[in-house]
Short mmCIF file of C-alpha atoms in Angstrom, two decimals:
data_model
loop_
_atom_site.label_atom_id
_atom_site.label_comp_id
_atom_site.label_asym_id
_atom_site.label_seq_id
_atom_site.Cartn_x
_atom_site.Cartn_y
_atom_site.Cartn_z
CA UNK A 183 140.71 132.90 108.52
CA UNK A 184 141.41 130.94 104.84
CA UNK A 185 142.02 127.42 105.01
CA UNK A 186 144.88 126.12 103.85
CA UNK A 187 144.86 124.49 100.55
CA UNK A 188 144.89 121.26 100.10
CA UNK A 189 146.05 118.72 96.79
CA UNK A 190 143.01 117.52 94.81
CA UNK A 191 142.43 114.31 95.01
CA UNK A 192 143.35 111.63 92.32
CA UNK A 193 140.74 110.96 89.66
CA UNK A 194 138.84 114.34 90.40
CA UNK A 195 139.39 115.00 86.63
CA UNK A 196 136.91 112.01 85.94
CA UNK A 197 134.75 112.08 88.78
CA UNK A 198 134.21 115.55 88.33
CA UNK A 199 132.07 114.27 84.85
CA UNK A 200 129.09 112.26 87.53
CA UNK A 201 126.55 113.98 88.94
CA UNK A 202 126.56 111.55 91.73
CA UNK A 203 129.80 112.23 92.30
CA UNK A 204 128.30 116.16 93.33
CA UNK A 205 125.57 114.65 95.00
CA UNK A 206 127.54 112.65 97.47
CA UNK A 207 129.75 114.92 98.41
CA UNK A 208 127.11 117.55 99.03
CA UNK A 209 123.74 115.81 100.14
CA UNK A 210 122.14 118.78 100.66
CA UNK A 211 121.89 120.52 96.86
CA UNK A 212 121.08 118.79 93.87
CA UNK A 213 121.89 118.13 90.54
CA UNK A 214 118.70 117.78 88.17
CA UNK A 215 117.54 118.24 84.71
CA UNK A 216 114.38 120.77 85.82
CA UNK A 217 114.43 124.23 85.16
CA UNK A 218 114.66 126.65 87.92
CA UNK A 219 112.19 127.01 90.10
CA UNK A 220 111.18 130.38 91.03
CA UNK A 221 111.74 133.33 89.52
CA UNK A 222 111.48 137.04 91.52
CA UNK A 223 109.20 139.53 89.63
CA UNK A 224 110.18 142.38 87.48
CA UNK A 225 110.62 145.14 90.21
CA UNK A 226 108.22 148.10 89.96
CA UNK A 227 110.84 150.48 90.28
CA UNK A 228 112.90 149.43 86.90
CA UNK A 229 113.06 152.78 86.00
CA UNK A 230 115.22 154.08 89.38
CA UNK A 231 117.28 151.03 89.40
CA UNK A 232 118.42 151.83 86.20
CA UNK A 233 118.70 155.53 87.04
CA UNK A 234 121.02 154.71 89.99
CA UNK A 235 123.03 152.66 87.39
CA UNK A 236 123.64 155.58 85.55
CA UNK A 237 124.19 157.91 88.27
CA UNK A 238 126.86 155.77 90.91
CA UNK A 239 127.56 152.88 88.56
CA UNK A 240 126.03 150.07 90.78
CA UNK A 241 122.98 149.01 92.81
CA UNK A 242 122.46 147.44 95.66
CA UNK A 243 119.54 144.99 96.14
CA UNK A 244 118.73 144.61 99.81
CA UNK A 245 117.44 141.05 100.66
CA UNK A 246 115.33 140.69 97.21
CA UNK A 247 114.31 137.04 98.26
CA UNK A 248 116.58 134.71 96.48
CA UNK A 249 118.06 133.58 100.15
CA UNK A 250 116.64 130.43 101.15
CA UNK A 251 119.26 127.94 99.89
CA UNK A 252 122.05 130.13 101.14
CA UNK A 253 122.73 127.97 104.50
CA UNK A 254 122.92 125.19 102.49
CA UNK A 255 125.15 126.63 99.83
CA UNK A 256 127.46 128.09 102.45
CA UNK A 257 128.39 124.88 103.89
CA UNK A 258 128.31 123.14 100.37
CA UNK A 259 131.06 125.56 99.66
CA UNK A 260 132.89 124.21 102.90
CA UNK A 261 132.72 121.03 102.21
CA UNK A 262 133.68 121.25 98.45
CA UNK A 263 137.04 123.22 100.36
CA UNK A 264 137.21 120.67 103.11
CA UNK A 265 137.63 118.08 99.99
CA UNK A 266 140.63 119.70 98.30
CA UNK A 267 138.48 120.86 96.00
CA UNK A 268 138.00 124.86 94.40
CA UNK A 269 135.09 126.65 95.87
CA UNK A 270 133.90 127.60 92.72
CA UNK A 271 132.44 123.93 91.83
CA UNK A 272 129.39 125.09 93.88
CA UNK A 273 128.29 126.33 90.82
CA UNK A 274 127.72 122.08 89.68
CA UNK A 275 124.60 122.43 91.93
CA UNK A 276 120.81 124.19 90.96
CA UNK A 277 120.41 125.72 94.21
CA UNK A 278 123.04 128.52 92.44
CA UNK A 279 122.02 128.82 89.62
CA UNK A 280 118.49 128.81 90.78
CA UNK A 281 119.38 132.16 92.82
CA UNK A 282 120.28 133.58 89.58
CA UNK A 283 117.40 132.92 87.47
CA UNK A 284 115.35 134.57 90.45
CA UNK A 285 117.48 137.66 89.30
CA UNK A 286 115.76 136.93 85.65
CA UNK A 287 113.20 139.59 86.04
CA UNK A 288 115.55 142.31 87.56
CA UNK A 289 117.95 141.79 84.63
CA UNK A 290 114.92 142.32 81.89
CA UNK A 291 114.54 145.67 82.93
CA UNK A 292 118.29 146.45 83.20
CA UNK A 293 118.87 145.57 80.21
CA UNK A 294 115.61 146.40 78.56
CA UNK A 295 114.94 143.13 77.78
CA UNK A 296 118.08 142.23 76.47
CA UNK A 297 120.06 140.41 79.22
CA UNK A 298 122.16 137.71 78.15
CA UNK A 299 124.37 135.77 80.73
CA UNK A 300 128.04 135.79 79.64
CA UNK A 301 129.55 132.35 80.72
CA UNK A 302 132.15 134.02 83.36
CA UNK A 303 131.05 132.44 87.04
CA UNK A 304 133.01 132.11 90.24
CA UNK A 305 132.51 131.41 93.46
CA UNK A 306 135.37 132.65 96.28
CA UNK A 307 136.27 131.38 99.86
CA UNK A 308 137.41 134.01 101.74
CA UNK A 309 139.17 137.31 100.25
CA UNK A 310 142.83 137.29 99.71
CA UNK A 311 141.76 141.21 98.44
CA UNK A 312 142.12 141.78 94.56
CA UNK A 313 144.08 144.98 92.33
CA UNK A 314 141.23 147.68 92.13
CA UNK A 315 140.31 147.73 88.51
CA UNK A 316 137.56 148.03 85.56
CA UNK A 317 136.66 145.21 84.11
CA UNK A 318 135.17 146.58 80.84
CA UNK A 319 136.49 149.92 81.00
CA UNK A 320 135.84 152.17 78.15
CA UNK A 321 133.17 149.48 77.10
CA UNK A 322 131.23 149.37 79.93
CA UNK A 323 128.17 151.01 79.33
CA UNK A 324 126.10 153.33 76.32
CA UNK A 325 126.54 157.06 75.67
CA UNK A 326 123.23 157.43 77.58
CA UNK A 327 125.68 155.85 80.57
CA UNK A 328 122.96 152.79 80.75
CA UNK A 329 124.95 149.10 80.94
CA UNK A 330 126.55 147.42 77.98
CA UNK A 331 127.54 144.10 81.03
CA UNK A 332 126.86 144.10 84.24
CA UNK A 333 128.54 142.27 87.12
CA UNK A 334 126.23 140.41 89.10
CA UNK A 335 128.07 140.14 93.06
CA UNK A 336 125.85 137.98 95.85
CA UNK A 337 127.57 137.50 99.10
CA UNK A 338 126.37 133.59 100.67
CA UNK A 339 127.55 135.21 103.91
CA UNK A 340 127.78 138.81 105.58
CA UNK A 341 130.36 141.05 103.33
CA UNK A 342 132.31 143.73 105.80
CA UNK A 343 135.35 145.66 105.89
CA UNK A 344 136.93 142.68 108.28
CA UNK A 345 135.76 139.92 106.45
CA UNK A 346 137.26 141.69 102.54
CA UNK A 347 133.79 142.97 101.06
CA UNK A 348 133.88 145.01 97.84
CA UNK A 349 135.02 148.89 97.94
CA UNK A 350 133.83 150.93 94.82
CA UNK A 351 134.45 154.53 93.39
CA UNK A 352 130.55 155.73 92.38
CA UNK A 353 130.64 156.73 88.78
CA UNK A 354 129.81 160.67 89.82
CA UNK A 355 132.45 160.64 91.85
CA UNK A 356 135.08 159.16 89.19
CA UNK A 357 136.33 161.64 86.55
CA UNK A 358 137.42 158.92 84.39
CA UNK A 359 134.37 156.86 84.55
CA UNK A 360 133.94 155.85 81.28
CA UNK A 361 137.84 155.53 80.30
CA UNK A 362 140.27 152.83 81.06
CA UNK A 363 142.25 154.73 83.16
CA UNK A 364 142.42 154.49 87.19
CA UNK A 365 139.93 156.71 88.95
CA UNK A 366 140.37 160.33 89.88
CA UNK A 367 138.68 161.10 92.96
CA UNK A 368 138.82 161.94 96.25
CA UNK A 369 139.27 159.46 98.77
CA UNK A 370 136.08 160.41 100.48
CA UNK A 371 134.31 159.43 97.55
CA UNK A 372 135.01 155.71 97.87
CA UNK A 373 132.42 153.31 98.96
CA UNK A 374 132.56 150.13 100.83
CA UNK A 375 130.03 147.75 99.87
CA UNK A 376 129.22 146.60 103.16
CA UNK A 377 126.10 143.64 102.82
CA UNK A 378 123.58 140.73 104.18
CA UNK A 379 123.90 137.40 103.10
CA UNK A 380 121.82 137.34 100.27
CA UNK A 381 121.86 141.24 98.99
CA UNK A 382 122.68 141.53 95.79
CA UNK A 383 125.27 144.11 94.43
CA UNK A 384 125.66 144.81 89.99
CA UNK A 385 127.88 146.89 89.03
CA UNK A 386 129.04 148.23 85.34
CA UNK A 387 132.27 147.20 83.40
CA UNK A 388 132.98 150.95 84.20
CA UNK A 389 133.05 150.71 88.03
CA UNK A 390 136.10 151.56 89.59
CA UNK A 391 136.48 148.81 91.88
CA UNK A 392 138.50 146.09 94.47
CA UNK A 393 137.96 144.09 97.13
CA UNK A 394 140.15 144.26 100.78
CA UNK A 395 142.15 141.91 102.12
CA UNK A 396 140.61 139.91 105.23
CA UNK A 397 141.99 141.59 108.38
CA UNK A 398 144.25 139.03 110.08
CA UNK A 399 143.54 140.34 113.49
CA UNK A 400 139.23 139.96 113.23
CA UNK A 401 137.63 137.22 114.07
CA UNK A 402 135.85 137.18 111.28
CA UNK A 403 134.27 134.25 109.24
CA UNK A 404 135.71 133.82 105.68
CA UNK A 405 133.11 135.49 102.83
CA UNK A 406 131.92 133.48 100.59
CA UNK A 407 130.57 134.99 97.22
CA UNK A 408 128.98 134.15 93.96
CA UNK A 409 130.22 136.43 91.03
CA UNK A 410 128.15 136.38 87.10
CA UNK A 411 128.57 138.60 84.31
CA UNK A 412 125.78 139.33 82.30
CA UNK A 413 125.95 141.83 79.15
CA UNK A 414 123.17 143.66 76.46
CA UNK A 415 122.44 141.83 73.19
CA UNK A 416 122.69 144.91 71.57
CA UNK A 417 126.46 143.94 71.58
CA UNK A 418 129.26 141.92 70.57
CA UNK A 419 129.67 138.71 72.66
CA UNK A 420 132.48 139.35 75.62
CA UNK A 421 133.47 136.13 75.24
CA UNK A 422 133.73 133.56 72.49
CA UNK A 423 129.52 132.83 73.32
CA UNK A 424 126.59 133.60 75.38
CA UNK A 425 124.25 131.13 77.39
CA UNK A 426 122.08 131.28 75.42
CA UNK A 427 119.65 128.74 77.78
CA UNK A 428 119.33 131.03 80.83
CA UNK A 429 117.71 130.76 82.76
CA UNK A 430 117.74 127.00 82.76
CA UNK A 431 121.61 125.98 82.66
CA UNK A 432 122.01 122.35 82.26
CA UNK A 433 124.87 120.44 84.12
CA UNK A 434 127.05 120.06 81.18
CA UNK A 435 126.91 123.77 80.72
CA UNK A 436 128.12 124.02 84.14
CA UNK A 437 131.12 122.23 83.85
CA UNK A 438 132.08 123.98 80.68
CA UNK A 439 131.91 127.17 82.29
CA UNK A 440 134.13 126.01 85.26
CA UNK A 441 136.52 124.71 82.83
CA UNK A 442 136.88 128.27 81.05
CA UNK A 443 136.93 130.28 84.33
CA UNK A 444 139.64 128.22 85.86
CA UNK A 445 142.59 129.36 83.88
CA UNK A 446 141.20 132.88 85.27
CA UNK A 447 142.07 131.69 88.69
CA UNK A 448 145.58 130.12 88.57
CA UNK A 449 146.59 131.74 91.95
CA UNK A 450 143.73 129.21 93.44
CA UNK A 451 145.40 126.45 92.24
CA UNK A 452 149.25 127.05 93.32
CA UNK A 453 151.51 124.11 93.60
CA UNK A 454 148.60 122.01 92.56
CA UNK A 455 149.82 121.10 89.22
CA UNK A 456 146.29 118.17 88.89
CA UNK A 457 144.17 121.50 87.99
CA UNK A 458 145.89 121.48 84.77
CA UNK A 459 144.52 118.50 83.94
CA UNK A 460 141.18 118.76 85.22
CA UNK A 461 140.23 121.90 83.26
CA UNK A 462 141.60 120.43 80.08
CA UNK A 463 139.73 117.13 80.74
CA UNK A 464 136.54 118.99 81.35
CA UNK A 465 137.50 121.43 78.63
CA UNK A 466 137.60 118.74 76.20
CA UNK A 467 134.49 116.56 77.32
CA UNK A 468 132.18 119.96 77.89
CA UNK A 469 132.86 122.49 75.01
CA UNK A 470 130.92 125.51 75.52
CA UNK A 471 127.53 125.87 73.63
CA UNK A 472 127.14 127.43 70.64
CA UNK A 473 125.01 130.54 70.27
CA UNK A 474 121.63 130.47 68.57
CA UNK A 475 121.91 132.15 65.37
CA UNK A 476 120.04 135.62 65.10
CA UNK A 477 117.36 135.58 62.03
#
C-alpha cells in the first residue's frame, strides 16, 4: 500500500543545504567527498547487449552486483517518507550514486565510450502507474537503431505485476518504433518487466513504455525504484547540461539535480504548497554545473 503523504516540515528548505542534516536522519548511508568506490567491469558480452538494444529496445541486467547497499537504501527511502519528506532525496546519499558508477563500465560499451549522465534522477515509493509513453521518441536512438539516451531503471525492491513494475512494447514488435506516435502492435507483444531487487533494466528514448498501477487487493510491498538518464556525446545535450563529473557526483550536484527534477513531479507534492519553496531555495543556492568545453 502507499503511505499517505504527509506536510514537510518547516525549515526543510534550509536544512535540506547540511549534510548532517542527511546524515541524521539516515544513519545508515553517508554523505562524503570520496569518489565512488567500486566500479563493475566492462561486460564481455558488449557486443550482444548492444545487439539486444537494437533488436527489443531494452536490456535487462540480472543481478550484475551493484546490490549490497540496497537494504540500506530501501529503508533510507522509508524513513526519508516516514519524515514528510519526497523519496527521491535518497539520491543526497553515495550509496546511490555509488550503484550507478558500478554501471560505469556497462555504459562505455553502450555508448561506445561516449556515455554522459544527463542530470534527470528520481527515486519513487510505490507506483501510482504512469501514461505509457516515449520519452525521446523520434530521437531516441541512430539510423543503425543503436542509443542516442538511455534510461537507466533499478528496482531497490522486487518489481511485479502486483507491486506496478514496468510493461514495455519490444522495438520488433512496435511498428512505430522510431516515431513519436503510440505503438502499433499486438497485445501479445507487450512485455512486463518483471525483476530482483537489484536487476537492472535500460531502455531507449524509443521504447514504448508505462508502468501499472499497484493492485489494491495484493498484499504487496510498495516498489521502490531508482530512475537515470544517460545519453551519447555524439549529441546535443537533452537538457540545458551534462554531468560532466560522473562518475564522482559531489553533494552540491545532488541537490541541484533534485531541485530541477522536482518541478517534474508536482503530483508528489499535492497540497504541499512548502515544495515550492524548497526547489527554488535549492535552485538558487545549487545551480547546475556547467559543461566542460569541448577543444
Amino acid at each position: 500500500m502507499l503511505l499517505k503523504k504527509r506536510k514537510l516540515p518547516q525549515g526543510i528548505a534550509i536544512a535540506a543545504q547540511s549534510p548532517e542534516f542527511w546524515r541524521r536522519l539516515v544513519p545508515d548511508l553517508t554523505i562524503s567527498e570520496s569518489g565512488p568506490r567500486r566500479m563493475l567491469p566492462r561486460r564481455p558480452d558488449t557486443g550482444a547487449d548492444r545487439m539486444r538494444l537494437v533488436n527489443d529496445g531494452f536490456l535487462h541486467l540480472a543481478q550484475p552486483g551493484l546490490g549490497d547497499a540496497l537494504p540500506d537504501i530501501a529503508a533510507g527511502m522509508r524513513r526519508i517518507v516516514a519524515a514528510g519528506l519526497p523519496s527521491a532525496f535518497v539520491g543526497v546519499y553515495d550509496e546511490v550514486w555509488d550503484m550507478l558508477a558500478g554501471l560505469d563500465g556497462v555504459l562505455d560499451g553502450l555508448f561506445d565510450g561516449k556515455a554522459a549522465l544527463v542530470p534527470n534522477f528520481w527515486a519513487s515509493h510505490g507506483a501510482p502507474g504512469t501514461g505509457a509513453q516515449r520519452r525521446r521518441g523520434g530521437g531516441g536512438v541512430f539510423a543503425d537503431g543503436t542509443p542516442k539516451n538511455l534510461t537507466i531503471w533499478l528496482p531497490v525492491t522486487d518489481a511485479t505485476p502486483a507491486n506496478g513494475c514496468v510493461y514495455v512494447v519490444p522495438a520488433g514488435q512496435d511498428r512505430n518504433y522510431g516515431s513519436t506516435a503510440r505503438a502499433d502492435a499486438s497485445l501479445p507483444g507487450i512485455r512486463a518487466l518483471t525483476a530482483q531487487a537489484g536487476d537492472v533494466l535500460i531502455w531507449t528514448g524509443e521504447i514504448y513504455h508505462w508502468q501499472g498501477r499497484v493492485d489494491r487487493h495484493a498484499d504487496a510491498s510498495p516498489l521502490l525504484a531508482l530512475t537515470w538518464e544517460f545519453q551519447s556525446r555524439d549529441t546535443a545535450p537533452l537538457e540545458q547540461t551534462l554531468i560532466d563529473s560522473f562518475p564522482h557526483v559531489p553533494f552540491e550536484t545532488r541537490l541541484a539535480i533534485l531541485a530541477g527534477q522536482m518541478p517534474r513531479h508536482r503530483a508528489e507534492f499535492a497540497g504541499q504548497p512548502v515544495w515550492r519553496a524548497v526547489q527554488q531555495t535549492l535552485a538558487n543556492r545549487y545551480p547546475m554545473p556547467a559543461m566542460r568545453q569541448s577543444a
